Amino acid sequence: MISFHKRDCFERAKELVERKETVALRYACLELRQCIESICYSKLKTYKKVVPESEFQEWLPKRVYEFLLEMEPTADQSYSVKIYSEDRNGDRDKLILQDNHETLTLKEIKKIYNKLGYYLHTPTISKQNSYLSASQKLQTTLEKFIKRIEPIVNTTFDMRLGKTVSFECEDCKHKIYHNADTLKVGKAIRCLKENCGMMYVCEEEIDGKYKFKPNQFVIDCECGESIFINYYKLKVPSHISCDKCKTKYNIDKHWAYNKET
Ligand SMILES: [Zn+2]
Ligand SMILES: [Zn+2]
């Protein structure tokens, strides 16, 4: 079975580039793209506790990095880590681990990933000439990418650094997590649970704690209960009943127009 581990993809790409054969270079593009995907996914796996796995299984690297940057503003920066043991008094004792963590920035990911992708498809007839001239530079381009990606492939550890806050989704009852440092009043947050997608808006901070209000259409039932409609789940027509008094409501969508001013 083919391994999608970053090191295996990287080694295969390197070997293909070293052959210096035009035909082999396109295959090297594929291996390098899969190497980048593997780097992104291994970081994402450190968030298993935060995001339901069923949700992120379908994410492409761009989506993964956007999520990581939202959760952890420093996720695209390289860093060094030193871990010490504690002595009996809780003071720093022996150095247990010292390592460097290298990563790619979101901008780099987009640039390299898209550039590699360019060579994986048959160009349209109008673009075949420019494709051929770009292919002539492919050997040098790939050598540059290999040099840039190598330290990241050699990084042997990954960790979650973001400080997270969480609250329970009113619809699916699962926890929604968000980075504490990137929260601000008015920010929209979506429940990441598969088949839920309920939207919330971050409201004022009281004693250092934010409140999260469903940002959805609300039916004020005559019994006093508020029924939140999850737009993400809404079909046309939809029917909903009040949990408290069981009154049924039909929901319909109407198109509207007004003159542009
Ligand atoms: Zn939910
Ligand atoms: Zn009711």
Short mmCIF file of C-alpha atoms and ligand atoms in Angstrom, two decimals:
data_model
loop_
_atom_site.label_atom_id
_atom_site.label_comp_id
_atom_site.label_asym_id
_atom_site.label_seq_id
_atom_site.Cartn_x
_atom_site.Cartn_y
_atom_site.Cartn_z
CA MET A 1 0.00 0.00 0.00
CA ILE A 2 1.21 3.50 -0.80
CA SER A 3 2.17 5.53 2.25
CA PHE A 4 0.89 9.10 2.48
CA HIS A 5 3.30 9.93 5.28
CA LYS A 6 5.03 13.27 4.63
CA ARG A 7 8.50 11.68 4.62
CA ASP A 8 7.57 8.96 2.12
CA CYS A 9 5.90 11.44 -0.27
CA PHE A 10 8.89 13.74 0.10
CA GLU A 11 11.47 11.00 -0.58
CA ARG A 12 9.57 9.84 -3.66
CA ALA A 13 9.34 13.44 -4.94
CA LYS A 14 13.05 14.01 -4.35
CA GLU A 15 13.99 10.84 -6.18
CA LEU A 16 11.79 11.80 -9.16
CA VAL A 17 13.31 15.30 -9.35
CA GLU A 18 16.84 13.91 -9.18
CA ARG A 19 16.15 11.81 -12.28
CA LYS A 20 16.03 15.07 -14.29
CA GLU A 21 13.54 13.57 -16.75
CA THR A 22 10.72 15.83 -17.94
CA VAL A 23 8.14 13.03 -17.68
CA ALA A 24 9.08 12.24 -14.07
CA LEU A 25 8.65 15.87 -12.94
CA ARG A 26 4.85 15.83 -13.17
CA TYR A 27 4.79 12.83 -10.83
CA ALA A 28 7.07 14.71 -8.45
CA CYS A 29 4.44 17.50 -8.36
CA LEU A 30 1.84 15.00 -7.24
CA GLU A 31 4.11 13.57 -4.51
CA LEU A 32 4.99 17.05 -3.22
CA ARG A 33 1.34 18.06 -3.10
CA GLN A 34 0.55 14.97 -1.09
CA CYS A 35 3.51 15.75 1.17
CA ILE A 36 2.00 19.21 1.90
CA GLU A 37 -1.40 17.62 2.53
CA SER A 38 0.20 15.19 4.97
CA ILE A 39 1.92 18.07 6.84
CA CYS A 40 -1.42 19.89 7.18
CA TYR A 41 -3.37 16.85 8.25
CA SER A 42 -0.92 15.81 10.95
CA LYS A 43 -1.26 19.26 12.50
CA LEU A 44 -5.04 19.03 12.24
CA LYS A 45 -5.01 15.71 14.08
CA THR A 46 -3.78 17.52 17.19
CA TYR A 47 -7.25 19.16 17.13
CA LYS A 48 -9.19 15.87 17.32
CA LYS A 49 -10.51 16.89 20.71
CA VAL A 50 -11.73 20.19 19.29
CA VAL A 51 -13.20 19.29 15.91
CA PRO A 52 -15.27 16.18 15.19
CA GLU A 53 -13.11 13.95 13.01
CA SER A 54 -16.03 13.30 10.65
CA GLU A 55 -15.99 17.03 9.85
CA PHE A 56 -12.32 17.48 9.02
CA GLN A 57 -11.90 14.25 7.10
CA GLU A 58 -13.03 16.04 3.94
CA TRP A 59 -11.04 19.24 4.38
CA LEU A 60 -8.53 20.36 1.80
CA PRO A 61 -5.19 21.84 2.99
CA LYS A 62 -6.37 25.43 2.42
CA ARG A 63 -9.40 24.87 4.67
CA VAL A 64 -7.17 23.13 7.22
CA TYR A 65 -4.77 26.05 7.40
CA GLU A 66 -7.59 28.59 7.61
CA PHE A 67 -9.00 26.65 10.52
CA LEU A 68 -5.59 26.33 12.19
CA LEU A 69 -4.96 30.05 11.85
CA GLU A 70 -8.34 30.81 13.37
CA MET A 71 -7.68 28.49 16.30
CA GLU A 72 -4.03 29.30 16.68
CA PRO A 73 -2.78 32.58 15.26
CA THR A 74 0.82 31.32 15.40
CA ALA A 75 0.04 28.05 13.59
CA ASP A 76 1.92 29.10 10.49
CA GLN A 77 5.08 30.13 12.30
CA SER A 78 8.11 28.05 13.14
CA TYR A 79 9.14 27.80 16.79
CA SER A 80 11.55 26.06 19.17
CA VAL A 81 10.43 24.18 22.22
CA LYS A 82 12.26 23.25 25.43
CA ILE A 83 10.54 21.01 27.95
CA TYR A 84 11.97 20.66 31.46
CA SER A 85 11.07 18.33 34.29
CA GLU A 86 10.10 19.78 37.67
CA ASP A 87 11.94 19.17 40.91
CA ARG A 88 10.17 18.55 44.23
CA ASN A 89 9.64 22.28 44.79
CA GLY A 90 8.05 22.76 41.39
CA ASP A 91 11.16 24.48 40.02
CA ARG A 92 12.74 23.83 36.64
CA ASP A 93 14.97 20.75 36.71
CA LYS A 94 16.37 18.74 33.77
CA LEU A 95 15.93 19.48 30.06
CA ILE A 96 13.84 16.63 28.62
CA LEU A 97 13.20 17.77 25.07
CA GLN A 98 14.59 20.47 22.84
CA ASP A 99 13.47 20.66 19.25
CA ASN A 100 12.56 23.02 16.45
CA HIS A 101 9.18 23.00 14.78
CA GLU A 102 9.22 24.18 11.18
CA THR A 103 6.11 24.92 9.20
CA LEU A 104 4.89 26.69 6.07
CA THR A 105 2.91 29.92 6.13
CA LEU A 106 -0.62 29.94 4.73
CA LYS A 107 0.59 32.16 1.90
CA GLU A 108 3.34 29.68 1.04
CA ILE A 109 0.95 26.74 1.18
CA LYS A 110 -1.40 28.43 -1.27
CA LYS A 111 1.42 29.43 -3.61
CA ILE A 112 3.27 26.10 -3.67
CA TYR A 113 0.16 23.93 -3.63
CA ASN A 114 -1.49 25.81 -6.50
CA LYS A 115 1.68 25.93 -8.54
CA LEU A 116 2.14 22.18 -8.21
CA GLY A 117 -1.52 21.64 -9.10
CA TYR A 118 -1.02 23.56 -12.35
CA TYR A 119 1.11 20.72 -13.72
CA LEU A 120 -1.35 17.97 -12.85
CA HIS A 121 -4.00 18.80 -15.38
CA THR A 122 -4.05 18.80 -19.15
CA PRO A 123 -4.03 22.47 -20.15
CA THR A 124 -6.85 23.83 -22.29
CA ILE A 125 -5.88 24.25 -25.95
CA SER A 126 -5.35 28.00 -25.52
CA LYS A 127 -3.02 27.44 -22.56
CA GLN A 128 -0.89 24.64 -24.02
CA ASN A 129 1.88 26.95 -25.24
CA SER A 130 2.28 28.71 -21.90
CA TYR A 131 2.17 25.31 -20.15
CA LEU A 132 5.09 24.09 -22.25
CA SER A 133 7.23 27.14 -21.50
CA ALA A 134 6.39 26.91 -17.76
CA SER A 135 7.37 23.21 -17.84
CA GLN A 136 10.87 24.18 -18.90
CA LYS A 137 11.39 25.86 -15.54
CA LEU A 138 9.84 23.00 -13.59
CA GLN A 139 13.12 21.29 -12.67
CA THR A 140 14.46 24.46 -10.94
CA THR A 141 11.09 25.25 -9.35
CA LEU A 142 10.82 21.78 -7.85
CA GLU A 143 14.39 21.86 -6.54
CA LYS A 144 13.51 25.14 -4.77
CA PHE A 145 10.32 23.67 -3.26
CA ILE A 146 12.20 20.56 -2.08
CA LYS A 147 14.75 22.74 -0.27
CA ARG A 148 11.92 24.75 1.37
CA ILE A 149 9.89 21.72 2.44
CA GLU A 150 12.78 19.55 3.72
CA PRO A 151 13.06 21.12 7.24
CA ILE A 152 9.30 20.71 7.70
CA VAL A 153 9.50 17.04 6.74
CA ASN A 154 12.29 16.63 9.31
CA THR A 155 10.16 18.13 12.10
CA THR A 156 9.25 15.23 14.34
CA PHE A 157 6.68 16.77 16.65
CA ASP A 158 3.56 18.88 16.49
CA MET A 159 1.44 20.38 19.21
CA ARG A 160 -1.67 22.42 19.84
CA LEU A 161 -0.80 25.84 21.22
CA GLY A 162 -4.10 27.70 21.03
CA LYS A 163 -6.11 28.70 24.07
CA THR A 164 -9.69 27.61 23.40
CA VAL A 165 -13.11 28.51 24.72
CA SER A 166 -16.13 26.31 24.24
CA PHE A 167 -19.90 26.36 24.56
CA GLU A 168 -22.67 23.88 23.88
CA CYS A 169 -24.54 24.01 20.58
CA GLU A 170 -28.25 24.54 21.26
CA ASP A 171 -29.17 22.41 18.30
CA CYS A 172 -26.92 19.30 18.26
CA LYS A 173 -25.73 19.64 21.90
CA HIS A 174 -22.10 19.15 20.85
CA LYS A 175 -19.37 21.50 22.02
CA ILE A 176 -18.24 24.33 19.77
CA TYR A 177 -14.62 25.40 20.24
CA HIS A 178 -12.93 28.64 19.31
CA ASN A 179 -9.64 30.35 19.97
CA ALA A 180 -9.90 32.63 22.99
CA ASP A 181 -7.54 35.27 21.60
CA THR A 182 -9.27 35.76 18.25
CA LEU A 183 -12.78 36.18 19.65
CA LYS A 184 -14.42 39.57 19.38
CA VAL A 185 -17.92 40.96 19.71
CA GLY A 186 -19.90 40.42 16.51
CA LYS A 187 -17.81 37.51 15.25
CA ALA A 188 -19.84 34.73 13.62
CA ILE A 189 -19.04 31.16 14.67
CA ARG A 190 -20.38 28.01 13.06
CA CYS A 191 -20.96 24.67 14.76
CA LEU A 192 -18.61 22.28 12.98
CA LYS A 193 -20.61 19.16 13.75
CA GLU A 194 -21.60 17.32 10.61
CA ASN A 195 -25.24 17.99 9.63
CA CYS A 196 -25.58 20.84 12.13
CA GLY A 197 -23.81 24.05 11.07
CA MET A 198 -25.81 26.25 13.47
CA MET A 199 -24.53 29.84 13.38
CA TYR A 200 -23.79 31.87 16.50
CA VAL A 201 -22.69 35.40 17.07
CA CYS A 202 -20.31 36.42 19.82
CA GLU A 203 -21.91 38.93 22.17
CA GLU A 204 -20.59 41.29 24.83
CA GLU A 205 -17.90 40.24 27.24
CA ILE A 206 -18.97 40.13 30.89
CA ASP A 207 -16.28 39.50 33.53
CA GLY A 208 -13.92 38.18 30.87
CA LYS A 209 -16.54 35.75 29.50
CA TYR A 210 -18.22 35.99 26.12
CA LYS A 211 -21.83 35.07 25.45
CA PHE A 212 -22.86 33.25 22.27
CA LYS A 213 -26.28 33.83 20.75
CA PRO A 214 -27.75 31.75 17.92
CA ASN A 215 -27.63 33.92 14.81
CA GLN A 216 -30.73 32.38 13.28
CA PHE A 217 -34.29 33.12 12.39
CA VAL A 218 -36.42 32.98 15.55
CA ILE A 219 -40.09 32.09 15.94
CA ASP A 220 -41.56 33.65 19.07
CA CYS A 221 -44.15 31.06 20.00
CA GLU A 222 -47.36 32.26 21.70
CA CYS A 223 -46.45 30.13 24.74
CA GLY A 224 -43.39 32.33 25.30
CA GLU A 225 -40.82 29.86 23.98
CA SER A 226 -38.27 30.98 21.32
CA ILE A 227 -37.73 28.47 18.53
CA PHE A 228 -34.44 28.87 16.65
CA ILE A 229 -34.39 27.82 13.02
CA ASN A 230 -31.10 26.42 11.80
CA TYR A 231 -30.79 27.82 8.25
CA TYR A 232 -28.26 25.16 7.41
CA LYS A 233 -30.85 22.41 7.90
CA LEU A 234 -33.80 24.28 6.41
CA LYS A 235 -35.58 22.69 3.48
CA VAL A 236 -38.44 24.24 1.55
CA PRO A 237 -41.11 23.73 2.79
CA SER A 238 -40.16 22.95 6.41
CA HIS A 239 -42.29 22.23 9.45
CA ILE A 240 -41.29 22.79 13.01
CA SER A 241 -43.07 22.32 16.29
CA CYS A 242 -42.58 24.05 19.62
CA ASP A 243 -40.86 21.81 22.17
CA LYS A 244 -42.99 23.26 24.96
CA CYS A 245 -46.59 23.60 23.67
CA LYS A 246 -46.27 21.45 20.49
CA THR A 247 -47.79 24.18 18.27
CA LYS A 248 -46.81 23.43 14.64
CA TYR A 249 -45.38 26.06 12.27
CA ASN A 250 -44.93 25.84 8.51
CA ILE A 251 -41.89 27.67 7.18
CA ASP A 252 -41.89 28.95 3.64
CA LYS A 253 -39.42 30.97 1.61
CA HIS A 254 -40.56 34.07 -0.26
CA TRP A 255 -38.54 35.94 -2.85
CA ALA A 256 -38.67 39.71 -2.48
CA TYR A 257 -37.46 42.60 -4.57
CA ASN A 258 -36.97 46.31 -4.08
CA LYS A 259 -35.71 49.15 -6.21
CA GLU A 260 -32.00 49.84 -5.93
CA THR A 261 -31.33 53.32 -4.54
ZN ZN B 1 -24.43 22.02 16.48
ZN ZN B 2 -44.91 27.08 22.16
#
